Amino acid sequence: MTTSETTPAGADGSQPMVYAHDVHKHFGRHHVLRGVNLTVPKGRVHVIIGPSGSGKSTFLRCLNHLERIQQGEIAIDGERMGYRLVNGRLREDSGRNIARMQSEVGMVFQRFNLFPHMTALGNIIEAPIRVRGMSKSDAMVRANALLQRVGMIDKANQFPSQLSGGQQQRVAIARALAMEPKVMLFDEATSALDPELVGDVLNVMKQLAMDGMTMVVVTHEMGFARDVGDHVVF
């Protein structure tokens, strides 16, 4: 696969925050993604909808290199994700560079994936301390602010087993935000929740959108897509 030296600029001359061009993904003989293109300007919310099994979650995982692509190009804020140009061809980047890029892309999954042996606060401070090298005191200040932001400050010292699904998902969002990502990816973040818990999580996501966070959201929540999405991809 080949590519140009830089990702194309938007109509206003700015680099898109998320750029995907001619993305192909295979699982064995199964061709899941067939030349997918997506451009998301900074501060915009793009919602991806479609039937189960159509490749939505796979594409989201390709955006932050949790899945390798077989063809095409993905860039975050003008920098290629997962690959570098060598003699005019793309080769997989070093593990260190990939990890650095992934740290700038927050992701919230269907399942909350919180560390069960850590409190809500502990879950949030872990990555900033270990990955960013932040001091524990600074990480604690940021974590408490994020817990306040997602309406979970009163649950800071509780463990995941003591929280409802909706509460765990809000902690997961705060954990992703703790790394100060350039873009947030949401992979059907409400699909594993009981119906009465969905609203609290969607409200947090709506507030993020209002605050100007660039977001790519895979969802079956049509009301959210209509009210919050700047662009809907099917």
mmCIF file of C-alpha atoms in Angstrom:
data_model
loop_
_atom_site.group_PDB
_atom_site.id
_atom_site.type_symbol
_atom_site.label_atom_id
_atom_site.label_comp_id
_atom_site.label_asym_id
_atom_site.label_seq_id
_atom_site.Cartn_x
_atom_site.Cartn_y
_atom_site.Cartn_z
ATOM 1 C CA MET A 1 0.000 0.000 0.000
ATOM 2 C CA THR A 2 1.239 3.443 -0.866
ATOM 3 C CA THR A 3 0.372 6.909 0.324
ATOM 4 C CA SER A 4 1.271 10.556 -0.051
ATOM 5 C CA GLU A 5 3.546 12.356 2.397
ATOM 6 C CA THR A 6 0.762 14.278 4.131
ATOM 7 C CA THR A 7 -2.940 13.879 4.760
ATOM 8 C CA PRO A 8 -5.212 16.216 2.767
ATOM 9 C CA ALA A 9 -6.333 19.431 4.421
ATOM 10 C CA GLY A 10 -9.979 20.337 4.866
ATOM 11 C CA ALA A 11 -11.856 22.966 2.914
ATOM 12 C CA ASP A 12 -10.586 25.668 5.311
ATOM 13 C CA GLY A 13 -6.973 24.495 4.965
ATOM 14 C CA SER A 14 -6.865 22.795 8.378
ATOM 15 C CA GLN A 15 -5.875 19.202 9.061
ATOM 16 C CA PRO A 16 -8.808 16.944 9.916
ATOM 17 C CA MET A 17 -8.633 15.428 13.389
ATOM 18 C CA VAL A 18 -9.529 11.980 12.019
ATOM 19 C CA TYR A 19 -8.693 10.945 8.463
ATOM 20 C CA ALA A 20 -9.275 7.493 6.992
ATOM 21 C CA HIS A 21 -8.786 6.770 3.297
ATOM 22 C CA ASP A 22 -9.448 3.537 1.374
ATOM 23 C CA VAL A 23 -9.308 1.408 4.533
ATOM 24 C CA HIS A 24 -9.492 -2.356 3.979
ATOM 25 C CA LYS A 25 -9.590 -4.979 6.709
ATOM 26 C CA HIS A 26 -9.626 -8.760 6.299
ATOM 27 C CA PHE A 27 -10.161 -11.522 8.823
ATOM 28 C CA GLY A 28 -8.882 -14.461 6.829
ATOM 29 C CA ARG A 29 -11.057 -14.648 3.720
ATOM 30 C CA HIS A 30 -13.699 -12.380 5.248
ATOM 31 C CA HIS A 31 -13.331 -8.878 3.755
ATOM 32 C CA VAL A 32 -14.858 -6.775 6.539
ATOM 33 C CA LEU A 33 -13.956 -3.227 5.453
ATOM 34 C CA ARG A 34 -13.913 -2.418 1.748
ATOM 35 C CA GLY A 35 -12.357 0.945 0.959
ATOM 36 C CA VAL A 36 -13.853 2.922 3.842
ATOM 37 C CA ASN A 37 -13.282 6.694 3.891
ATOM 38 C CA LEU A 38 -13.956 9.087 6.761
ATOM 39 C CA THR A 39 -12.889 12.667 7.515
ATOM 40 C CA VAL A 40 -13.770 14.230 10.870
ATOM 41 C CA PRO A 41 -12.888 17.914 11.435
ATOM 42 C CA LYS A 42 -11.695 19.014 14.856
ATOM 43 C CA GLY A 43 -14.508 19.483 17.357
ATOM 44 C CA ARG A 44 -17.110 17.595 15.334
ATOM 45 C CA VAL A 45 -19.152 14.507 16.215
ATOM 46 C CA HIS A 46 -19.507 11.798 13.577
ATOM 47 C CA VAL A 47 -21.942 8.994 14.323
ATOM 48 C CA ILE A 48 -21.632 5.588 12.645
ATOM 49 C CA ILE A 49 -24.813 3.514 12.401
ATOM 50 C CA GLY A 50 -25.720 0.304 10.599
ATOM 51 C CA PRO A 51 -26.724 -3.328 11.121
ATOM 52 C CA SER A 52 -24.831 -5.658 13.427
ATOM 53 C CA GLY A 53 -21.895 -7.341 11.715
ATOM 54 C CA SER A 54 -21.371 -4.578 9.162
ATOM 55 C CA GLY A 55 -17.892 -3.652 10.465
ATOM 56 C CA LYS A 56 -18.659 -0.569 12.589
ATOM 57 C CA SER A 57 -16.737 -1.697 15.668
ATOM 58 C CA THR A 58 -13.914 -3.126 13.556
ATOM 59 C CA PHE A 59 -13.484 0.228 11.827
ATOM 60 C CA LEU A 60 -13.417 2.025 15.170
ATOM 61 C CA ARG A 61 -10.705 -0.356 16.409
ATOM 62 C CA CYS A 62 -8.711 0.283 13.231
ATOM 63 C CA LEU A 63 -8.769 4.030 13.925
ATOM 64 C CA ASN A 64 -6.552 3.561 16.992
ATOM 65 C CA HIS A 65 -4.637 0.541 15.633
ATOM 66 C CA LEU A 66 -6.186 -2.042 17.907
ATOM 67 C CA GLU A 67 -6.742 -3.812 14.585
ATOM 68 C CA ARG A 68 -4.186 -3.679 11.762
ATOM 69 C CA ILE A 69 -5.410 -2.688 8.318
ATOM 70 C CA GLN A 70 -4.346 -4.410 5.107
ATOM 71 C CA GLN A 71 -4.714 -1.382 2.843
ATOM 72 C CA GLY A 72 -5.319 2.349 3.115
ATOM 73 C CA GLU A 73 -4.304 5.081 5.501
ATOM 74 C CA ILE A 74 -5.448 6.394 8.870
ATOM 75 C CA ALA A 75 -4.211 9.612 10.482
ATOM 76 C CA ILE A 76 -5.000 11.391 13.743
ATOM 77 C CA ASP A 77 -4.420 15.157 13.728
ATOM 78 C CA GLY A 78 -2.279 14.845 10.603
ATOM 79 C CA GLU A 79 -0.050 12.021 11.890
ATOM 80 C CA ARG A 80 -0.325 8.482 10.530
ATOM 81 C CA MET A 81 -1.691 5.938 12.969
ATOM 82 C CA GLY A 82 0.300 2.726 13.184
ATOM 83 C CA TYR A 83 2.435 3.078 10.061
ATOM 84 C CA ARG A 84 5.337 5.091 8.675
ATOM 85 C CA LEU A 85 6.528 5.750 5.154
ATOM 86 C CA VAL A 86 9.644 3.791 4.078
ATOM 87 C CA ASN A 87 10.845 4.150 0.483
ATOM 88 C CA GLY A 88 7.406 5.235 -0.640
ATOM 89 C CA ARG A 89 5.591 2.358 1.074
ATOM 90 C CA LEU A 90 3.899 2.048 4.444
ATOM 91 C CA ARG A 91 5.468 -0.155 7.106
ATOM 92 C CA GLU A 92 4.187 -0.748 10.628
ATOM 93 C CA ASP A 93 5.591 1.804 13.053
ATOM 94 C CA SER A 94 7.581 1.072 16.204
ATOM 95 C CA GLY A 95 5.709 -0.088 19.281
ATOM 96 C CA ARG A 96 6.727 3.078 21.118
ATOM 97 C CA ASN A 97 5.321 5.396 18.453
ATOM 98 C CA ILE A 98 2.121 3.362 18.191
ATOM 99 C CA ALA A 99 1.656 3.520 21.970
ATOM 100 C CA ARG A 100 2.237 7.281 21.940
ATOM 101 C CA MET A 101 -0.373 7.750 19.231
ATOM 102 C CA GLN A 102 -2.850 5.445 20.958
ATOM 103 C CA SER A 103 -2.510 7.470 24.156
ATOM 104 C CA GLU A 104 -3.957 10.438 22.256
ATOM 105 C CA VAL A 105 -7.095 8.531 21.275
ATOM 106 C CA GLY A 106 -9.559 7.777 24.062
ATOM 107 C CA MET A 107 -11.806 4.760 23.618
ATOM 108 C CA VAL A 108 -14.891 3.633 25.510
ATOM 109 C CA PHE A 109 -16.073 0.069 24.887
ATOM 110 C CA GLN A 110 -19.399 -1.739 25.222
ATOM 111 C CA ARG A 111 -18.051 -3.471 28.300
ATOM 112 C CA PHE A 112 -16.537 -1.147 30.825
ATOM 113 C CA ASN A 113 -13.172 -2.930 31.235
ATOM 114 C CA LEU A 114 -12.456 -1.285 34.573
ATOM 115 C CA PHE A 115 -9.767 -2.818 36.769
ATOM 116 C CA PRO A 116 -11.869 -4.701 39.359
ATOM 117 C CA HIS A 117 -9.255 -4.413 42.126
ATOM 118 C CA MET A 118 -9.083 -0.608 41.870
ATOM 119 C CA THR A 119 -11.531 2.036 43.025
ATOM 120 C CA ALA A 120 -13.101 4.436 40.550
ATOM 121 C CA LEU A 121 -10.387 6.953 41.452
ATOM 122 C CA GLY A 122 -7.658 4.333 41.108
ATOM 123 C CA ASN A 123 -8.866 3.350 37.654
ATOM 124 C CA ILE A 124 -8.628 6.955 36.470
ATOM 125 C CA ILE A 125 -5.180 7.812 37.839
ATOM 126 C CA GLU A 126 -3.442 4.622 36.670
ATOM 127 C CA ALA A 127 -2.707 5.543 33.033
ATOM 128 C CA PRO A 128 -1.709 9.202 33.588
ATOM 129 C CA ILE A 129 0.831 8.079 36.197
ATOM 130 C CA ARG A 130 2.222 5.054 34.334
ATOM 131 C CA VAL A 131 1.994 6.290 30.749
ATOM 132 C CA ARG A 132 2.224 10.084 31.021
ATOM 133 C CA GLY A 133 4.544 10.136 34.034
ATOM 134 C CA MET A 134 2.189 12.451 35.928
ATOM 135 C CA SER A 135 2.697 12.784 39.664
ATOM 136 C CA LYS A 136 0.131 11.032 41.818
ATOM 137 C CA SER A 137 -1.003 14.298 43.382
ATOM 138 C CA ASP A 138 -1.611 15.920 39.983
ATOM 139 C CA ALA A 139 -3.345 12.782 38.705
ATOM 140 C CA MET A 140 -5.613 12.793 41.773
ATOM 141 C CA VAL A 141 -6.599 16.415 41.186
ATOM 142 C CA ARG A 142 -7.435 15.708 37.545
ATOM 143 C CA ALA A 143 -9.279 12.488 38.392
ATOM 144 C CA ASN A 144 -11.472 14.197 40.971
ATOM 145 C CA ALA A 145 -12.316 16.939 38.477
ATOM 146 C CA LEU A 146 -13.282 14.321 35.890
ATOM 147 C CA LEU A 147 -15.383 12.381 38.378
ATOM 148 C CA GLN A 148 -17.178 15.619 39.154
ATOM 149 C CA ARG A 149 -17.649 16.198 35.419
ATOM 150 C CA VAL A 150 -19.319 12.815 34.885
ATOM 151 C CA GLY A 151 -21.379 13.029 38.070
ATOM 152 C CA MET A 152 -19.461 10.358 39.979
ATOM 153 C CA ILE A 153 -17.476 12.278 42.587
ATOM 154 C CA ASP A 154 -19.466 10.648 45.421
ATOM 155 C CA LYS A 155 -18.406 7.193 44.136
ATOM 156 C CA ALA A 156 -14.672 7.935 43.922
ATOM 157 C CA ASN A 157 -13.668 5.323 46.519
ATOM 158 C CA GLN A 158 -16.020 2.567 45.429
ATOM 159 C CA PHE A 159 -14.956 -0.491 43.445
ATOM 160 C CA PRO A 160 -16.525 -1.463 40.104
ATOM 161 C CA SER A 161 -18.492 -4.288 41.756
ATOM 162 C CA GLN A 162 -20.217 -1.666 43.910
ATOM 163 C CA LEU A 163 -21.320 0.409 40.891
ATOM 164 C CA SER A 164 -24.169 0.008 38.436
ATOM 165 C CA GLY A 165 -23.429 -0.518 34.758
ATOM 166 C CA GLY A 166 -24.173 3.109 33.953
ATOM 167 C CA GLN A 167 -21.935 4.298 36.778
ATOM 168 C CA GLN A 168 -19.102 2.044 35.606
ATOM 169 C CA GLN A 169 -19.438 3.396 32.079
ATOM 170 C CA ARG A 170 -19.228 6.980 33.318
ATOM 171 C CA VAL A 171 -16.049 6.072 35.207
ATOM 172 C CA ALA A 172 -14.728 4.487 31.991
ATOM 173 C CA ILE A 173 -15.379 7.762 30.149
ATOM 174 C CA ALA A 174 -13.560 9.701 32.874
ATOM 175 C CA ARG A 175 -10.654 7.248 32.649
ATOM 176 C CA ALA A 176 -10.361 7.832 28.896
ATOM 177 C CA LEU A 177 -10.531 11.613 29.369
ATOM 178 C CA ALA A 178 -7.756 11.485 31.986
ATOM 179 C CA MET A 179 -5.218 11.013 29.176
ATOM 180 C CA GLU A 180 -6.363 14.309 27.607
ATOM 181 C CA PRO A 181 -7.076 12.663 24.237
ATOM 182 C CA LYS A 182 -7.393 14.545 20.972
ATOM 183 C CA VAL A 183 -10.364 12.419 19.956
ATOM 184 C CA MET A 184 -12.802 10.088 21.712
ATOM 185 C CA LEU A 185 -14.081 6.846 20.176
ATOM 186 C CA PHE A 186 -17.268 5.284 21.569
ATOM 187 C CA ASP A 187 -18.051 1.693 20.604
ATOM 188 C CA GLU A 188 -21.755 1.223 21.394
ATOM 189 C CA ALA A 189 -21.092 2.577 24.878
ATOM 190 C CA THR A 190 -24.716 2.147 25.996
ATOM 191 C CA SER A 191 -25.618 -1.190 24.409
ATOM 192 C CA ALA A 192 -24.739 -3.260 27.511
ATOM 193 C CA LEU A 193 -26.756 -1.037 29.864
ATOM 194 C CA ASP A 194 -30.245 -1.454 31.209
ATOM 195 C CA PRO A 195 -32.602 1.036 29.498
ATOM 196 C CA GLU A 196 -33.018 3.190 32.604
ATOM 197 C CA LEU A 197 -29.246 3.711 32.799
ATOM 198 C CA VAL A 198 -28.681 4.758 29.184
ATOM 199 C CA GLY A 199 -29.716 8.391 29.672
ATOM 200 C CA ASP A 200 -27.004 9.204 32.222
ATOM 201 C CA VAL A 201 -24.229 7.998 29.902
ATOM 202 C CA LEU A 202 -25.702 9.741 26.854
ATOM 203 C CA ASN A 203 -25.914 12.980 28.824
ATOM 204 C CA VAL A 204 -22.176 12.785 29.578
ATOM 205 C CA MET A 205 -21.474 12.191 25.885
ATOM 206 C CA LYS A 206 -23.704 15.104 24.889
ATOM 207 C CA GLN A 207 -21.832 17.395 27.284
ATOM 208 C CA LEU A 208 -18.504 16.302 25.791
ATOM 209 C CA ALA A 209 -19.820 17.208 22.353
ATOM 210 C CA MET A 210 -20.951 20.616 23.623
ATOM 211 C CA ASP A 211 -17.477 21.150 25.103
ATOM 212 C CA GLY A 212 -15.927 20.668 21.644
ATOM 213 C CA MET A 213 -14.481 17.164 21.932
ATOM 214 C CA THR A 214 -13.917 15.454 18.574
ATOM 215 C CA MET A 215 -15.893 12.204 18.712
ATOM 216 C CA VAL A 216 -16.549 9.169 16.545
ATOM 217 C CA VAL A 217 -19.507 7.264 17.944
ATOM 218 C CA VAL A 218 -20.804 3.834 16.959
ATOM 219 C CA THR A 219 -24.338 3.593 18.329
ATOM 220 C CA HIS A 220 -27.840 2.268 17.868
ATOM 221 C CA GLU A 221 -29.259 5.280 19.745
ATOM 222 C CA MET A 222 -30.998 7.130 16.920
ATOM 223 C CA GLY A 223 -32.059 9.999 19.166
ATOM 224 C CA PHE A 224 -28.421 10.686 20.055
ATOM 225 C CA ALA A 225 -27.413 10.471 16.390
ATOM 226 C CA ARG A 226 -30.103 12.990 15.469
ATOM 227 C CA ASP A 227 -29.535 15.432 18.323
ATOM 228 C CA VAL A 228 -25.750 15.377 18.736
ATOM 229 C CA GLY A 229 -24.172 14.065 15.553
ATOM 230 C CA ASP A 230 -22.822 16.657 13.085
ATOM 231 C CA HIS A 231 -22.614 13.930 10.469
ATOM 232 C CA VAL A 232 -24.102 10.425 10.294
ATOM 233 C CA VAL A 233 -22.381 7.595 8.420
ATOM 234 C CA PHE A 234 -24.333 4.469 7.459
#
